Every structure is written in structure tokens, then in C-alpha cells.
Amino acid sequence: MKKILLGCLLALGWGGCTKGGSVALIPPSNRQPAPEITANYINLPEPALSQLAGKVVLLDFWATWCGPCRMEIPTLVKLYNTYHSKGLEVVGLSVETNDNQSKEYFDKFIASFQINYPIGLANMTTLRSYGISPIPTTFFIDKSGKVALSFVGVHPEEDFTGAVEKLLGE
């Protein structure tokens, strides 16, 4: 599974964006199931992927110390506000599981960025399952629970919006 997801990252994450904010999704027949998420959630109850069936999921791997990750948070908050009622779920998973930061540290960070979607600390199994190395890394999971697109690094808001709108329209 890791090789499949890593292949998606290489094929689509680094080259999946085209001019004008248009994104090309993986064709539905070529999509692979997204691995289950295991994390310690900080601000909201745990949203297991199995509980999100029928919804589009934007799964973002990030860290509080990551500048590019911080740059994308306002876009994720905006997407959640705009599309949550239409079937989008946003889940942020920090890679800081071994950094020994206190819950209060994360509570302050979440409040300062006005994060309104679930934030968790991803465990090593989840990080390995998704092949996470560079961050930010974002996965777009379709309504059937399959990976439809992934981004590595910072992407413009219109790329996120384009992917979400395409997936909600499927």
C-alpha cells in the first residue's frame, strides 16, 4: 500500500497541478483505498475514515513548526467553512507525535489560527501507511474512501478549491 500511495505522490503530488489552478484527479478506476487513520485528536472527536464514508475528505499532514504548513492553514479553514455543509471533511494530522508538546501548546496554536476542523497527532503507523516524509502533504479522498489526488508542498488556494469541487461533483 505504501508503494501505491508513494507512487501517487510522485506522479500527482509533484506534477499533478497544471496552469490556472486546474488539477487532474486520478481516474476513479485507478484510485486506491485510503489507509485508516490512527491519531490522538486534540480539539475534536476522532473522525475515522470509516465514519466519513460518502464524504470528500481533505487529509493534511503538517506540523506547527513548518512555515509552508502554516501558510496553507487559512486555505483549509476557508475550505471547511465553504464546503463542509456540502460534504467536505477536513482533517489535519500533525507529524509532531514524538515532539512532546503539551496539549496547551496545540490549543494555543489551534486558537491562533482559528482552526475549526479536527486536528490530531498522527501515529507512526499512519505516517508510514501514507508514506509521509516532506510536509505539508495533502491527500484528497473521494466519497468511496479512495485517494483521488495528493499534493506535496505548498499549493495555491485555487488548486485546493478545484480538487474539492471536482470531488464533490462526482
Coordinates of N, CA and C in Angstrom, one line a residue:
M1 N 0.8 -1.2 0.0 CA 0.0 0.0 0.0 C 0.9 1.3 0.0
K2 N 2.0 1.2 0.8 CA 2.8 2.4 0.9 C 3.4 2.7 -0.5
K3 N 3.8 1.7 -1.3 CA 4.4 2.0 -2.6 C 3.3 2.6 -3.5
I4 N 2.1 2.1 -3.4 CA 1.0 2.7 -4.2 C 0.8 4.2 -3.9
L5 N 0.7 4.5 -2.6 CA 0.5 5.9 -2.2 C 1.7 6.7 -2.5
L6 N 2.9 6.2 -2.4 CA 4.1 6.9 -2.7 C 4.1 7.2 -4.2
G7 N 3.7 6.2 -5.0 CA 3.6 6.4 -6.5 C 2.6 7.6 -6.8
C8 N 1.5 7.6 -6.1 CA 0.5 8.7 -6.3 C 1.2 10.1 -5.9
L9 N 2.0 10.1 -4.9 CA 2.6 11.3 -4.5 C 3.6 11.7 -5.6
L10 N 4.4 10.8 -6.1 CA 5.4 11.1 -7.1 C 4.7 11.6 -8.4
A11 N 3.7 10.8 -8.8 CA 3.0 11.1 -10.1 C 2.1 12.3 -10.1
L12 N 1.4 12.5 -9.0 CA 0.5 13.6 -8.9 C 0.8 14.7 -8.0
G13 N 1.4 14.4 -6.9 CA 1.8 15.5 -5.9 C 2.8 16.5 -6.5
W14 N 3.8 16.0 -7.1 CA 4.8 16.9 -7.6 C 4.5 17.4 -9.0
G15 N 3.6 16.7 -9.7 CA 3.3 17.1 -11.1 C 1.8 17.2 -11.4
G16 N 1.0 17.1 -10.4 CA -0.5 17.0 -10.6 C -1.1 18.3 -10.8
C17 N -0.4 19.4 -10.6 CA -1.1 20.7 -10.8 C -0.7 21.2 -12.2
T18 N -1.7 21.8 -12.8 CA -1.4 22.4 -14.1 C -1.7 23.9 -14.1
K19 N -1.5 24.6 -15.1 CA -1.7 26.1 -15.1 C -3.1 26.4 -14.8
G20 N -3.3 27.6 -14.2 CA -4.6 28.1 -13.9 C -5.3 27.5 -12.8
G21 N -4.6 26.7 -11.9 CA -5.2 26.1 -10.7 C -6.1 24.9 -11.1
S22 N -6.0 24.4 -12.3 CA -6.7 23.2 -12.6 C -5.9 22.0 -12.2
V23 N -6.6 21.1 -11.6 CA -6.0 19.8 -11.1 C -6.5 18.6 -11.8
A24 N -5.7 17.7 -12.0 CA -6.2 16.4 -12.7 C -6.3 15.3 -11.6
L25 N -7.5 14.8 -11.4 CA -7.7 13.8 -10.4 C -7.2 12.4 -11.0
I26 N -6.9 11.5 -10.1 CA -6.6 10.1 -10.5 C -8.0 9.6 -11.1
P27 N -8.0 9.0 -12.2 CA -9.2 8.4 -12.7 C -9.8 7.4 -11.7
P28 N -11.2 7.5 -11.5 CA -11.8 6.6 -10.5 C -11.4 5.1 -10.5
S29 N -11.2 4.6 -11.7 CA -10.8 3.2 -11.8 C -9.4 2.9 -11.4
N30 N -8.6 3.9 -11.3 CA -7.2 3.7 -10.8 C -6.9 4.1 -9.4
R31 N -7.9 4.6 -8.7 CA -7.8 5.0 -7.3 C -7.6 3.8 -6.4
Q32 N -6.8 4.0 -5.3 CA -6.6 3.0 -4.3 C -7.2 3.4 -3.0
P33 N -7.7 2.5 -2.2 CA -8.3 2.8 -0.9 C -7.3 3.6 0.0
A34 N -7.8 4.6 0.7 CA -7.0 5.3 1.6 C -6.8 4.5 2.9
P35 N -5.6 4.4 3.4 CA -5.4 3.7 4.7 C -6.2 4.3 5.8
E36 N -6.5 3.5 6.8 CA -7.2 4.1 8.0 C -6.3 5.0 8.7
I37 N -6.9 6.0 9.4 CA -6.1 7.0 10.2 C -6.1 6.6 11.7
T38 N -5.0 6.6 12.3 CA -4.9 6.4 13.7 C -4.1 7.6 14.3
A39 N -4.8 8.4 15.1 CA -4.2 9.6 15.7 C -4.8 9.9 17.0
N40 N -4.1 10.7 17.8 CA -4.6 11.2 19.1 C -5.2 12.6 18.8
Y41 N -6.5 12.8 18.8 CA -7.1 14.0 18.4 C -7.1 15.0 19.6
I42 N -6.8 16.3 19.3 CA -6.6 17.3 20.3 C -7.8 18.1 20.5
N43 N -8.5 18.6 19.4 CA -9.6 19.6 19.6 C -11.0 19.0 19.3
L44 N -11.1 17.9 18.6 CA -12.5 17.4 18.3 C -12.4 15.9 18.4
P45 N -13.6 15.2 18.4 CA -13.6 13.7 18.4 C -12.9 13.2 17.2
E46 N -12.4 11.9 17.3 CA -11.7 11.2 16.2 C -12.7 11.0 15.1
P47 N -12.3 11.4 13.9 CA -13.1 11.2 12.7 C -12.4 10.0 11.8
A48 N -12.7 8.8 12.2 CA -12.1 7.7 11.5 C -12.7 7.7 10.0
L49 N -11.8 7.3 9.1 CA -12.2 7.3 7.7 C -13.5 6.5 7.5
S50 N -13.6 5.4 8.2 CA -14.9 4.6 8.0 C -16.1 5.4 8.4
Q51 N -16.0 6.3 9.3 CA -17.1 7.2 9.7 C -17.4 8.3 8.7
L52 N -16.5 8.5 7.7 CA -16.6 9.6 6.8 C -17.0 9.1 5.4
A53 N -17.5 7.9 5.3 CA -18.0 7.3 4.1 C -19.0 8.2 3.5
G54 N -18.9 8.4 2.2 CA -19.9 9.2 1.5 C -19.5 10.7 1.4
K55 N -18.4 11.1 2.1 CA -17.9 12.5 2.1 C -16.6 12.6 1.4
V56 N -16.3 13.7 1.0 CA -15.0 14.0 0.4 C -14.1 14.4 1.6
V57 N -12.9 13.9 1.7 CA -12.0 14.1 2.8 C -10.7 14.8 2.3
L58 N -10.4 15.9 2.9 CA -9.1 16.5 2.7 C -8.2 16.2 3.9
L59 N -7.2 15.4 3.7 CA -6.4 14.9 4.8 C -5.0 15.6 4.7
D60 N -4.7 16.5 5.6 CA -3.5 17.3 5.6 C -2.5 16.9 6.6
F61 N -1.3 16.5 6.2 CA -0.2 16.2 7.2 C 0.7 17.4 7.3
W62 N 1.0 17.9 8.5 CA 1.6 19.2 8.7 C 2.3 19.1 10.1
A63 N 2.9 20.3 10.5 CA 3.5 20.5 11.8 C 3.4 22.0 12.1
T64 N 3.4 22.3 13.4 CA 3.3 23.7 13.9 C 4.5 24.5 13.5
W65 N 5.7 23.8 13.4 CA 7.0 24.5 13.1 C 7.2 24.6 11.6
C66 N 6.3 24.1 10.8 CA 6.5 24.1 9.3 C 5.9 25.4 8.7
G67 N 6.8 26.3 8.2 CA 6.3 27.5 7.6 C 5.3 27.3 6.5
P68 N 5.6 26.4 5.5 CA 4.7 26.2 4.4 C 3.3 25.6 4.9
C69 N 3.4 24.8 5.9 CA 2.2 24.3 6.5 C 1.3 25.4 7.1
R70 N 1.9 26.3 7.8 CA 1.2 27.4 8.4 C 0.6 28.3 7.3
M71 N 1.3 28.4 6.1 CA 0.7 29.2 5.0 C -0.6 28.6 4.5
E72 N -0.7 27.3 4.5 CA -1.9 26.6 4.0 C -3.1 26.6 4.9
I73 N -2.9 26.8 6.2 CA -4.0 26.6 7.2 C -5.1 27.6 6.9
P74 N -4.9 28.9 6.5 CA -6.1 29.7 6.2 C -6.9 29.2 5.1
T75 N -6.3 28.6 4.1 CA -7.0 28.0 3.0 C -7.8 26.8 3.4
L76 N -7.3 26.0 4.3 CA -8.0 24.8 4.8 C -9.2 25.3 5.7
V77 N -9.0 26.3 6.5 CA -10.1 26.9 7.3 C -11.2 27.4 6.3
K78 N -10.8 28.1 5.3 CA -11.8 28.7 4.3 C -12.5 27.5 3.6
L79 N -11.8 26.5 3.2 CA -12.5 25.4 2.5 C -13.5 24.7 3.4
Y80 N -13.1 24.5 4.7 CA -14.0 23.9 5.6 C -15.3 24.7 5.8
N81 N -15.1 26.0 6.0 CA -16.2 26.9 6.1 C -17.2 26.9 4.9
T82 N -16.6 26.9 3.7 CA -17.3 26.9 2.5 C -18.0 25.6 2.1
Y83 N -17.3 24.5 2.3 CA -17.7 23.3 1.7 C -18.2 22.2 2.7
H84 N -18.0 22.4 4.0 CA -18.4 21.4 5.0 C -19.9 21.0 4.8
S85 N -20.7 22.0 4.7 CA -22.1 21.7 4.6 C -22.5 21.0 3.3
K86 N -21.6 21.0 2.3 CA -21.8 20.3 1.0 C -21.2 18.9 1.0
G87 N -20.5 18.5 2.1 CA -20.0 17.1 2.1 C -18.5 17.0 2.3
L88 N -17.8 18.1 2.6 CA -16.3 18.1 2.7 C -16.0 17.9 4.2
E89 N -15.0 17.1 4.5 CA -14.4 17.0 5.8 C -13.0 17.3 5.7
V90 N -12.4 18.1 6.5 CA -11.0 18.4 6.6 C -10.4 17.8 7.9
V91 N -9.3 17.1 7.7 CA -8.7 16.5 8.9 C -7.2 16.9 8.8
G92 N -6.7 17.5 9.9 CA -5.3 17.9 9.9 C -4.5 16.9 10.9
L93 N -3.5 16.3 10.4 CA -2.7 15.4 11.2 C -1.3 15.9 11.3
S94 N -0.9 16.3 12.5 CA 0.4 16.7 12.8 C 1.4 15.6 12.9
V95 N 2.6 15.8 12.4 CA 3.6 14.8 12.4 C 4.4 14.9 13.7
E96 N 4.0 15.7 14.7 CA 4.7 16.0 15.9 C 4.4 15.0 17.0
T97 N 4.1 13.8 16.7 CA 3.7 12.9 17.7 C 4.8 12.6 18.8
N98 N 6.1 12.7 18.4 CA 7.2 12.5 19.3 C 7.9 13.8 19.8
D99 N 7.3 14.9 19.5 CA 7.9 16.2 19.9 C 7.6 16.6 21.4
N100 N 6.7 15.9 22.0 CA 6.4 16.1 23.5 C 5.9 17.5 23.8
Q101 N 5.1 18.1 22.8 CA 4.5 19.3 23.1 C 3.2 19.1 23.9
S102 N 2.9 20.0 24.8 CA 1.7 19.9 25.6 C 0.4 20.1 24.9
K103 N -0.7 19.7 25.4 CA -2.0 19.9 24.8 C -2.2 21.4 24.8
E104 N -1.8 22.1 25.8 CA -2.0 23.6 25.8 C -1.2 24.3 24.7
Y105 N -0.1 23.8 24.3 CA 0.7 24.3 23.2 C -0.2 24.2 21.9
F106 N -0.7 23.0 21.7 CA -1.6 22.8 20.5 C -2.9 23.6 20.6
D107 N -3.5 23.7 21.8 CA -4.7 24.5 21.9 C -4.5 26.0 21.6
K108 N -3.3 26.5 22.0 CA -3.0 27.9 21.6 C -2.8 28.1 20.1
F109 N -2.1 27.1 19.5 CA -1.8 27.2 18.1 C -3.2 27.1 17.3
I110 N -4.0 26.2 17.7 CA -5.3 26.0 17.0 C -6.1 27.3 17.2
A111 N -6.1 27.9 18.4 CA -6.9 29.1 18.6 C -6.3 30.3 17.8
S112 N -5.0 30.4 17.7 CA -4.4 31.5 17.0 C -4.6 31.4 15.5
F113 N -4.8 30.2 14.9 CA -5.0 30.1 13.5 C -6.5 29.9 13.2
Q114 N -7.3 29.9 14.3 CA -8.8 29.7 14.2 C -9.2 28.4 13.4
I115 N -8.5 27.4 13.7 CA -8.7 26.1 13.1 C -10.0 25.5 13.6
N116 N -10.9 25.2 12.7 CA -12.2 24.7 13.0 C -12.5 23.3 12.6
Y117 N -11.5 22.6 12.2 CA -11.6 21.2 11.7 C -10.7 20.3 12.7
P118 N -11.0 19.0 12.7 CA -10.2 18.1 13.6 C -8.7 18.1 13.4
I119 N -8.0 18.2 14.5 CA -6.5 18.2 14.5 C -6.1 17.1 15.4
G120 N -5.2 16.2 14.8 CA -4.7 15.1 15.6 C -3.2 15.0 15.5
L121 N -2.6 14.2 16.3 CA -1.2 13.8 16.2 C -1.2 12.4 15.6
A122 N -0.7 12.3 14.4 CA -0.7 11.0 13.7 C 0.3 10.1 14.3
N123 N 0.0 8.8 14.5 CA 0.9 7.9 15.0 C 1.8 7.4 13.9
M124 N 2.9 6.7 14.2 CA 3.9 6.2 13.2 C 3.3 5.3 12.2
T125 N 2.3 4.5 12.6 CA 1.6 3.6 11.6 C 1.0 4.4 10.5
T126 N 0.2 5.4 10.9 CA -0.4 6.2 9.9 C 0.6 7.0 9.0
L127 N 1.6 7.5 9.6 CA 2.6 8.2 8.8 C 3.3 7.2 7.8
R128 N 3.6 6.0 8.2 CA 4.2 5.0 7.3 C 3.2 4.6 6.2
S129 N 1.9 4.4 6.6 CA 0.9 4.0 5.7 C 0.7 5.0 4.5
Y130 N 0.8 6.3 4.9 CA 0.7 7.3 3.9 C 2.0 7.7 3.2
G131 N 3.1 7.1 3.7 CA 4.4 7.4 3.1 C 4.8 8.9 3.3
I132 N 4.5 9.4 4.5 CA 4.8 10.8 4.8 C 6.3 11.0 5.1
S133 N 6.9 12.0 4.3 CA 8.2 12.4 4.5 C 8.2 13.9 4.5
P134 N 8.1 14.5 3.3 CA 8.1 16.0 3.3 C 6.7 16.5 3.7
I135 N 6.6 17.6 4.3 CA 5.3 18.2 4.7 C 5.3 19.7 4.2
P136 N 4.2 20.3 3.9 CA 2.9 19.6 4.0 C 2.6 18.6 2.9
T137 N 1.9 17.6 3.2 CA 1.4 16.6 2.2 C -0.1 16.5 2.5
T138 N -0.8 16.7 1.4 CA -2.3 16.6 1.5 C -2.9 15.6 0.5
F139 N -3.8 14.8 1.1 CA -4.5 13.8 0.3 C -5.9 14.2 0.1
F140 N -6.5 14.0 -1.1 CA -7.9 14.2 -1.3 C -8.5 12.8 -1.5
I141 N -9.5 12.5 -0.6 CA -10.1 11.2 -0.6 C -11.5 11.3 -1.1
D142 N -11.9 10.5 -2.1 CA -13.2 10.6 -2.7 C -14.3 10.0 -1.8
K143 N -15.5 10.1 -2.2 CA -16.7 9.7 -1.4 C -16.7 8.2 -1.1
S144 N -15.9 7.4 -1.9 CA -15.9 6.0 -1.7 C -14.7 5.6 -0.9
G145 N -13.9 6.6 -0.4 CA -12.8 6.3 0.5 C -11.5 6.0 -0.2
K146 N -11.4 6.4 -1.5 CA -10.2 6.2 -2.3 C -9.4 7.5 -2.5
V147 N -8.1 7.4 -2.6 CA -7.2 8.5 -2.8 C -7.4 9.0 -4.3
A148 N -7.8 10.2 -4.4 CA -8.1 10.8 -5.8 C -7.0 11.8 -6.2
L149 N -6.2 12.2 -5.3 CA -5.2 13.2 -5.6 C -4.3 13.5 -4.3
S150 N -3.1 13.8 -4.5 CA -2.2 14.2 -3.4 C -1.3 15.4 -3.9
F151 N -1.1 16.2 -2.9 CA -0.2 17.4 -3.1 C 1.0 17.2 -2.1
V152 N 2.2 17.5 -2.5 CA 3.4 17.7 -1.7 C 3.8 19.1 -1.8
G153 N 4.0 19.8 -0.6 CA 4.4 21.1 -0.6 C 3.2 22.1 -0.7
V154 N 3.6 23.4 -0.8 CA 2.5 24.4 -0.8 C 1.9 24.5 -2.2
H155 N 0.6 24.6 -2.2 CA -0.2 24.8 -3.4 C -1.1 26.0 -3.3
P156 N -1.4 26.7 -4.4 CA -2.4 27.8 -4.3 C -3.8 27.4 -3.9
E157 N -4.5 28.3 -3.3 CA -5.9 28.0 -2.9 C -6.7 27.5 -4.0
E158 N -6.5 28.0 -5.2 CA -7.4 27.5 -6.3 C -7.2 26.1 -6.7
D159 N -6.0 25.5 -6.4 CA -5.8 24.1 -6.6 C -6.6 23.3 -5.6
F160 N -6.6 23.7 -4.4 CA -7.4 23.0 -3.3 C -8.9 23.1 -3.7
T161 N -9.3 24.3 -4.0 CA -10.7 24.5 -4.4 C -11.1 23.7 -5.6
G162 N -10.3 23.7 -6.6 CA -10.6 22.9 -7.8 C -10.8 21.4 -7.5
A163 N -9.8 20.9 -6.7 CA -9.9 19.5 -6.4 C -11.2 19.2 -5.6
V164 N -11.5 20.0 -4.6 CA -12.6 19.8 -3.7 C -13.9 19.8 -4.6
E165 N -14.0 20.9 -5.4 CA -15.2 21.0 -6.2 C -15.4 19.8 -7.2
K166 N -14.3 19.4 -7.8 CA -14.4 18.2 -8.7 C -14.9 17.0 -7.9
L167 N -14.3 16.7 -6.7 CA -14.7 15.6 -6.0 C -16.1 15.6 -5.4
L168 N -16.5 16.8 -5.0 CA -17.9 17.0 -4.5 C -18.9 16.7 -5.7
G169 N -18.5 17.0 -6.9 CA -19.3 16.9 -8.1 C -19.4 15.4 -8.6
E170 N -18.6 14.6 -8.1 CA -18.6 13.2 -8.6 C -19.7 12.4 -8.0

